[in-house]
Short mmCIF file of C-alpha atoms in Angstrom, two decimals:
data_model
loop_
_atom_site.label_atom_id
_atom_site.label_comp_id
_atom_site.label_asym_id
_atom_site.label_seq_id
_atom_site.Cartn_x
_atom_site.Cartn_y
_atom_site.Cartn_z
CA UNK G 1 -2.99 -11.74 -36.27
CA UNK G 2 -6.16 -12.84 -34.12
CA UNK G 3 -7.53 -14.16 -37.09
CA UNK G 4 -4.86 -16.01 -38.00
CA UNK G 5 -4.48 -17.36 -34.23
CA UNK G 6 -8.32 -18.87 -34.87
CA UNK G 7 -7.73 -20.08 -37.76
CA UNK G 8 -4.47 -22.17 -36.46
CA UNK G 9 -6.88 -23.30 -33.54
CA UNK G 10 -8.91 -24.47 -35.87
CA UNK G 11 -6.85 -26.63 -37.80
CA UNK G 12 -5.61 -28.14 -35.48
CA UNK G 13 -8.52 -28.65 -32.95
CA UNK G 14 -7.34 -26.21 -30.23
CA UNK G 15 -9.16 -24.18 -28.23
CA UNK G 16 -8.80 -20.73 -26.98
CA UNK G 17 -8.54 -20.04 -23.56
CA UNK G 18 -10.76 -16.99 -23.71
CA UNK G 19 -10.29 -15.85 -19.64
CA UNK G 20 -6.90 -15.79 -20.11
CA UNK G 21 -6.93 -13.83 -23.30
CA UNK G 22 -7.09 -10.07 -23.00
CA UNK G 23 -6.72 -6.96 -25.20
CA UNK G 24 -4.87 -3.57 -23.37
CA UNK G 25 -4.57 -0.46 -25.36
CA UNK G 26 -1.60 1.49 -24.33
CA UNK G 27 -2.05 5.19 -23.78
CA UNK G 28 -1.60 8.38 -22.21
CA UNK G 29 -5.38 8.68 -20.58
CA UNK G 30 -8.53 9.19 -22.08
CA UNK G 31 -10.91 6.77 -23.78
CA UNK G 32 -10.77 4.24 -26.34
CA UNK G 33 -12.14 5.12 -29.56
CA UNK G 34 -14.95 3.39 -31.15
CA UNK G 35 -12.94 1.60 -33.59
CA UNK G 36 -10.57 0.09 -31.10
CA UNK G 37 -12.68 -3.26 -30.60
CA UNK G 38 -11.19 -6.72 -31.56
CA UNK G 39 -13.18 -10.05 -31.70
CA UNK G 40 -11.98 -13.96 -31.66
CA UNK G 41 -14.66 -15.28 -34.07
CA UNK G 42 -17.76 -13.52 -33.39
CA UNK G 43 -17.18 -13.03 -30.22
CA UNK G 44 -15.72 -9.80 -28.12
CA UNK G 45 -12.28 -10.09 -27.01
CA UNK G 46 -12.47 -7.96 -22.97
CA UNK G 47 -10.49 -4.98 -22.88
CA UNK G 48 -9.18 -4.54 -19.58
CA UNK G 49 -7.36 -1.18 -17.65
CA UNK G 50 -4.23 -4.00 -16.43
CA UNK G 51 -3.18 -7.28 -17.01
CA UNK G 52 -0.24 -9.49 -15.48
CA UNK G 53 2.15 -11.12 -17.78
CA UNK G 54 5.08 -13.10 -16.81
CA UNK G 55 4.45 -11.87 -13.31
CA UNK G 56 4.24 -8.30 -14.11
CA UNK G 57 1.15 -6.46 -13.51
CA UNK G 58 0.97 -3.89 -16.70
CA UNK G 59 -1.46 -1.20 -17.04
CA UNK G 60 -1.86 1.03 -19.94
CA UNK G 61 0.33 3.91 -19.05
CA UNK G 62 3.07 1.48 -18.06
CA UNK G 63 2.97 2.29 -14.30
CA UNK G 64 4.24 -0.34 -12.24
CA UNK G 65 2.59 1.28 -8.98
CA UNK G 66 0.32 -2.49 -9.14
CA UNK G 67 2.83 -4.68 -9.89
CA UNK G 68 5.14 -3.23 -6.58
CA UNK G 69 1.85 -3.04 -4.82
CA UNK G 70 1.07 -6.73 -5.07
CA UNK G 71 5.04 -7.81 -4.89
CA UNK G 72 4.86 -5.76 -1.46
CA UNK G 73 1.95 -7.61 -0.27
CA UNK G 74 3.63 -11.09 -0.99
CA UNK G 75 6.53 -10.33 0.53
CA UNK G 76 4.64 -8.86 3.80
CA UNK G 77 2.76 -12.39 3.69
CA UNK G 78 5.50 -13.72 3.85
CA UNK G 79 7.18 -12.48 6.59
CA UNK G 80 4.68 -12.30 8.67
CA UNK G 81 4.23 -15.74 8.32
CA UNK G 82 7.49 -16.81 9.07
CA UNK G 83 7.95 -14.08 11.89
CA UNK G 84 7.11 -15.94 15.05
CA UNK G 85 8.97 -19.15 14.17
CA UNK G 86 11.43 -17.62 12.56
CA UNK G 87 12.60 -14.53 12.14
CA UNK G 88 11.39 -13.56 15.25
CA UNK G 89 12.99 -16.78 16.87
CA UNK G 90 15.72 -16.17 19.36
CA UNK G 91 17.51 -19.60 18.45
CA UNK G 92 17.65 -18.74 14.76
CA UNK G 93 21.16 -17.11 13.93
CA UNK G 94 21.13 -13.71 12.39
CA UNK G 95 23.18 -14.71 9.03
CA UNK G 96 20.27 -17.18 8.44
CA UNK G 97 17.56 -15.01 8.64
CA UNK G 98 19.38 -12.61 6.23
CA UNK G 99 20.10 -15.47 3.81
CA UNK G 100 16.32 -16.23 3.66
CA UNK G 101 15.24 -12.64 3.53
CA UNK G 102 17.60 -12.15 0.16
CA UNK G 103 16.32 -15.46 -1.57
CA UNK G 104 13.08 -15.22 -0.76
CA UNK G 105 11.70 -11.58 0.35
CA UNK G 106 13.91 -9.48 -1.58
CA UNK G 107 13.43 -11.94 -4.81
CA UNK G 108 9.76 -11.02 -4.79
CA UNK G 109 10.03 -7.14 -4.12
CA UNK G 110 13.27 -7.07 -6.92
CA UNK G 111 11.15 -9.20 -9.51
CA UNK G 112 11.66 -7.84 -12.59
CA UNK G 113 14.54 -5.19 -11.63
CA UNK G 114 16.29 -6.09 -14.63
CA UNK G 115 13.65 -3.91 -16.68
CA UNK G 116 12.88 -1.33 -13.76
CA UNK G 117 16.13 -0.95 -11.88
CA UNK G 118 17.91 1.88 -12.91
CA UNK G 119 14.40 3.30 -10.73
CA UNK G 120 15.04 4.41 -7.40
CA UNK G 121 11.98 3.17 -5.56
CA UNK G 122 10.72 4.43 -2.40
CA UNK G 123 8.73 1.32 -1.65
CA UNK G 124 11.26 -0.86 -2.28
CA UNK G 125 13.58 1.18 0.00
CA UNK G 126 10.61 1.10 2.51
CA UNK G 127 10.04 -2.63 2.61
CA UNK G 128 14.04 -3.11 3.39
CA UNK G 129 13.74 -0.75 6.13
CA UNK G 130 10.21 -2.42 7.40
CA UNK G 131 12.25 -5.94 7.62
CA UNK G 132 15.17 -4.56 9.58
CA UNK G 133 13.20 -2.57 11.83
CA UNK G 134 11.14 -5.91 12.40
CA UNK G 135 14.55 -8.22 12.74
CA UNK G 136 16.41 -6.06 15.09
CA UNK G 137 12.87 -4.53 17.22
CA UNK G 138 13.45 -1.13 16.32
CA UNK G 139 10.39 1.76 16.61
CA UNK G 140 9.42 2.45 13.29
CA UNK G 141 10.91 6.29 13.86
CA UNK G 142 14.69 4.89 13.63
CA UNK G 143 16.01 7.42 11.61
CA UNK G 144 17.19 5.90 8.42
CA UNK G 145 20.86 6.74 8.92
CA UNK G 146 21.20 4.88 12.04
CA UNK G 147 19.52 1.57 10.74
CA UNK G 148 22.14 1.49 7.44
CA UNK G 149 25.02 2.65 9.50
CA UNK G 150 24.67 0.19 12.20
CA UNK G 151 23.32 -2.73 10.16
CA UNK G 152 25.95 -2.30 6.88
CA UNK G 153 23.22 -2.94 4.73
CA UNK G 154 23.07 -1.10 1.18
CA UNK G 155 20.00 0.04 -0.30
CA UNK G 156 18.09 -2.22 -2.40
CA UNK G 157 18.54 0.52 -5.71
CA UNK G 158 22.63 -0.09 -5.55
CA UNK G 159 21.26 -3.58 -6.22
CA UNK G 160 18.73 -3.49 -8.65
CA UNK G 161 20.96 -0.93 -10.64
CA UNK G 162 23.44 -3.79 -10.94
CA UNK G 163 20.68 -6.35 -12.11
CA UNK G 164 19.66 -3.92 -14.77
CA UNK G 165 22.86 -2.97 -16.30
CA UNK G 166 24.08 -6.86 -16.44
CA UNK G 167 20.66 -7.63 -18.12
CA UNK G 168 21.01 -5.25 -20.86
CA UNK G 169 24.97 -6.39 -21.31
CA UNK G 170 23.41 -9.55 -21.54
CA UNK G 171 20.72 -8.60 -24.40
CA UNK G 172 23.95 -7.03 -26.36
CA UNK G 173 25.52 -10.14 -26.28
CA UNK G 174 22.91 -11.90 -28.53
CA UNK G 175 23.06 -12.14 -31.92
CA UNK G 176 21.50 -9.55 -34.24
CA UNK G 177 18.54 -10.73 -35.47
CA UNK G 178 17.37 -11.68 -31.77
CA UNK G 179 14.09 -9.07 -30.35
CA UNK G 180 15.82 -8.14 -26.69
CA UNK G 181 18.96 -7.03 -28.63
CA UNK G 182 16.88 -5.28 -31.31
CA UNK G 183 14.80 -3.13 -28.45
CA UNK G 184 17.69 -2.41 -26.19
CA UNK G 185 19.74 -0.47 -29.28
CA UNK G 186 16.80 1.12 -30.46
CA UNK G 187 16.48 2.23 -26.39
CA UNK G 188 20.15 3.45 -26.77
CA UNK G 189 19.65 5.28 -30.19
CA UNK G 190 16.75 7.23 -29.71
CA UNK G 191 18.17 8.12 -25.93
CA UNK G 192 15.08 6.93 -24.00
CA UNK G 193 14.00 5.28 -20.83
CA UNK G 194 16.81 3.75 -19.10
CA UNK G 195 19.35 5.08 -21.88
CA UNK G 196 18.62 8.77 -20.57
CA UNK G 197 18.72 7.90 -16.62
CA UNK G 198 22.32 6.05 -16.87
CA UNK G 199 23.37 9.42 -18.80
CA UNK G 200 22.49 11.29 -16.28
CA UNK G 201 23.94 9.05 -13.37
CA UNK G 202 27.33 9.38 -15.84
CA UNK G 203 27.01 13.44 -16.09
CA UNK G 204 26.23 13.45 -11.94
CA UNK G 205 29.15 11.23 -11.57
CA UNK G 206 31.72 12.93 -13.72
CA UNK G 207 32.16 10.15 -16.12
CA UNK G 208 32.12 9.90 -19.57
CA UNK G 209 29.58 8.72 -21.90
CA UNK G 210 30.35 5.38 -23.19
CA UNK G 211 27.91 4.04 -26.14
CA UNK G 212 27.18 0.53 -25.01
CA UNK G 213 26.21 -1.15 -28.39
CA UNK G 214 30.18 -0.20 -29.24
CA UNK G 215 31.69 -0.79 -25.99
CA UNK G 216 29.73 -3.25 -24.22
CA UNK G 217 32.36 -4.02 -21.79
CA UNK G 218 33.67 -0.65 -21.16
CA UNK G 219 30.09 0.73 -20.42
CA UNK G 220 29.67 -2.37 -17.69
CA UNK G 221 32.85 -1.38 -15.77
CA UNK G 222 32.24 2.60 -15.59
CA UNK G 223 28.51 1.02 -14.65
CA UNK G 224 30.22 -0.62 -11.51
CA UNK G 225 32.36 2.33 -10.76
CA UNK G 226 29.06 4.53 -10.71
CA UNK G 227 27.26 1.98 -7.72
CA UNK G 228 30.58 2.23 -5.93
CA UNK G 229 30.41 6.41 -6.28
CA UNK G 230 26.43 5.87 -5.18
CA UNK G 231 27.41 3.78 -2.43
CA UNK G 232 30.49 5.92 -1.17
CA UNK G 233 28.24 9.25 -1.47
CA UNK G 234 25.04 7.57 0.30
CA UNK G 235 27.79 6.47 3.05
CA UNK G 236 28.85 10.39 3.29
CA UNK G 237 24.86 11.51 3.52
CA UNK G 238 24.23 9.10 6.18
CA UNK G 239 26.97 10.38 7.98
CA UNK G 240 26.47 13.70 7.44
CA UNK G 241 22.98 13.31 8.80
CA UNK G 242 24.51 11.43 12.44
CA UNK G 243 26.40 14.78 12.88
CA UNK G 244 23.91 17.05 12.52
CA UNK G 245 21.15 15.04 14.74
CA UNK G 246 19.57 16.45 17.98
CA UNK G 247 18.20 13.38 19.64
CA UNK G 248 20.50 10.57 18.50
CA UNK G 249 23.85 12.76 18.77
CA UNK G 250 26.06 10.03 20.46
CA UNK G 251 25.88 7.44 17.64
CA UNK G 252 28.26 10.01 15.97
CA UNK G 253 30.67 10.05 18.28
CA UNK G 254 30.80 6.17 18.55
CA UNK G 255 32.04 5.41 15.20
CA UNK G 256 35.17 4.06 14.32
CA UNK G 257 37.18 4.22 11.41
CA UNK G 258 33.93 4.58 9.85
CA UNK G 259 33.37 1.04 10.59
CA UNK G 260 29.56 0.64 10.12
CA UNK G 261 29.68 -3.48 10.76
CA UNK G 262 29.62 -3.71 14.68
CA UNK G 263 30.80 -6.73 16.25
CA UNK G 264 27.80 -7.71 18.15
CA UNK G 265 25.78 -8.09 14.73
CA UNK G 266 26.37 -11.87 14.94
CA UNK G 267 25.70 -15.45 15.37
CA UNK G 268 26.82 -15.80 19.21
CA UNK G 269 24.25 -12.72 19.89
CA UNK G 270 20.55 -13.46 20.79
CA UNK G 271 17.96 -11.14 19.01
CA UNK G 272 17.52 -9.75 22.33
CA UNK G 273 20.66 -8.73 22.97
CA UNK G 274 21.17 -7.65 19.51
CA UNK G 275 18.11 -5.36 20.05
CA UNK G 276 19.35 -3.75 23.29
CA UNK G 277 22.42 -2.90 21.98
CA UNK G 278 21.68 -1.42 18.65
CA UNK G 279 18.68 0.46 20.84
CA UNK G 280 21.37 1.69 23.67
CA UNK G 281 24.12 2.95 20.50
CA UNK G 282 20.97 4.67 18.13
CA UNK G 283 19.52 6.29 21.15
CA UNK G 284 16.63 4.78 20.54
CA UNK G 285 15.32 3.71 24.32
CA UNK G 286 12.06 5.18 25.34
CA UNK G 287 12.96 7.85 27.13
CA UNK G 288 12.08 11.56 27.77
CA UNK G 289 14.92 13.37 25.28
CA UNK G 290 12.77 12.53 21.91
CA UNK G 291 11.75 14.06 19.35
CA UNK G 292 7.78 13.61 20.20
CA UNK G 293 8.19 15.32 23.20
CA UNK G 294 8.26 19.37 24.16
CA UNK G 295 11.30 20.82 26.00
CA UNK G 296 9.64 20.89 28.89
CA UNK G 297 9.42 17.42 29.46
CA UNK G 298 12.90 16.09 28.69
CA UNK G 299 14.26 16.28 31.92
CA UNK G 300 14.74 12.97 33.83
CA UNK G 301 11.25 11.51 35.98
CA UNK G 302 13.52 8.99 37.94
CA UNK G 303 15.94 11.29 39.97
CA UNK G 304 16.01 15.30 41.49
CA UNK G 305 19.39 16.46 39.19
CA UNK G 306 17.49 18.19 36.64
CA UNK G 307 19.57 16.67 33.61
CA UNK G 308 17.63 15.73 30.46
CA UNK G 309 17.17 11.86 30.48
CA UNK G 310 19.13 11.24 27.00
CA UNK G 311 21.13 7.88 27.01
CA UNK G 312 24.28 9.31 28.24
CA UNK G 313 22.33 10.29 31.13
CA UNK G 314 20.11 7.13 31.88
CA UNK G 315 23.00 4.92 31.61
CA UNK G 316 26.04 6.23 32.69
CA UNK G 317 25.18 9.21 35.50
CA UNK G 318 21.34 8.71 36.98
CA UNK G 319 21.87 7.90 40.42
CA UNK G 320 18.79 5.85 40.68
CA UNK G 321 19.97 3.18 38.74
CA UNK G 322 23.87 3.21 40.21
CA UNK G 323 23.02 -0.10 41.66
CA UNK G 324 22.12 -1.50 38.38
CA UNK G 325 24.80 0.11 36.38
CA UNK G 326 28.02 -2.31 35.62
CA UNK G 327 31.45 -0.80 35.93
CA UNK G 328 33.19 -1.10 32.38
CA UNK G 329 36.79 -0.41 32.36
#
């Protein structure tokens, strides 16, 4: 094939661009043999350990640990660079910052999820929690239940599990003789990569295997009624969680109908106010009931009661701050 390449080039007078044209052996580990050397002409095509194509960095055990590594550090970039007149803006309203954080930020971290996203990546999960802690001025030891809860926000794998499973219904719906269709049923038929993780989301889930090259349709809807059994059961462990806390135990008690949208998550709301709010219901205020504190030093340094400064305490019954404390019928 690379001889056939130079000899089209030079037919027709083209030339080779020979720093964009790499050789990567794919393997397990260990060394290339001797024989596994490949030349354009006379001269040595570079073997190299990873190589990006189509904006995926490859390497030669198919790890995508450097292709999330460098999407990650884009999408950092670029938040940081829009943080102070932007995100970080009070005057900017809260739907618009989310509307640029899915087009843009979560674009670049999700690149690609059609292949990868039946995965269930921690960094991806950990960049979505780094923006919202950023957005809303949390400390970065919010516990992870609170920030979904209170925000309503789904983890990115609920979406990149629905980009995957529409891209492969997609590359069933071309005709036979095209390459996408050809790898995805030979995917399905031997039961491999992505084939063998949606069987076992089916068997966790209690549904039936459904052969998609058969019943392409079928297998999308009981697809979509997995992410809404994901969703419903991440919903239950996040609760589950709030119940059982020690230091944030009155964000259980504030829910309502299991209403995880709060009302001051809005427009009208400054980020300010948005942040002293969401601190006040995720006990999340700086004070001496935490978790990075002994026993000892939990009770309250403003008054002489003796109570342990939680935020029951330091805003509804320390009588230092009575005179600061608003009335609320």
């Amino acid at each position: 094939m690379i001889n056939r390449l130079q000899q089209y080039c030079f037919r027709w007078n083209l030339v080779l661009n020979k720093d964009k044209s790499k050789i990567m052996v794919f393997r397990k580990g260990g060394r290339l043999s001797r024989n596994e050397k490949w030349y354009y002409g006379e001269d040595p095509i570079q073997i190299v350990n990873e190589y990006k194509y189509l904006g995926v960095t490859f390497t030669p055990t198919l790890s995508l640990s450097k292709h999330f590594s460098s999407k990650l550090t884009s999408a950092r970039y670029g938040i940081n660079s829009l943080w102070r007149k932007f995100i970080g803006s009070e005057d900017v309203p809260l739907s618009t910052k989310w509307q640029v954080f899915e087009t843009v930020s979560r674009t670049t971290i999700t690149y690609a999820g059609q292949v990868w996203g039946y995965q269930r990546r921690e960094d991806v999960e950990c960049f979505n929690r780094f923006f919202m802690k950023r957005m809303f001025g949390l400390p970065q030891n919010t516990p992870n239940y609170i920030l979904y809860l209170e925000s309503g926000r789904d983890i990115m794998w609920l979406q990149t599990l629905k980009m995957h499973f529409k891209y492969i219904l997609k590359a069933l719906a071309l005709p036979d003789h095209r390459y996408p269709k050809i790898l995805t049923s030979l995917v399905v038929q031997s039961n491999s990569g992505w084939c063998s993780e949606w069987k076992q989301l089916f068997n966790q889930f209690n549904e039936g295997w459904v052969d998609p090259i058969t019943q392409p349709d079928r297998w999308g809807m009981t697809c979509d009624n997995i992410i809404d059994k994901i969703r419903r059961n991440v919903l239950g462990t996040w609760w589950e969680k709030a119940s059982n806390s020690q230091f944030h135990q009155i964000y259980y008690t504030l829910r309502t109908d299991n209403a995880v949208m709060k009302d001051y998550l809005n427009d009208s709301n400054k980020r300010r106010m948005i942040n002293i709010i969401f601190r006040a219901r995720g006990s999340l205020l700086p004070l001496n009931f935490r978790v990075d504190r002994g026993e000892n030093s939990y009770i309250c340094s403003l008054c002489n009661s003796q109570e342990i400064e939680d935020i029951y305490h330091f805003i509804g019954k320390c009588k230092v701050l009575s005179e600061y404390r608003v009335k609320c019928s």
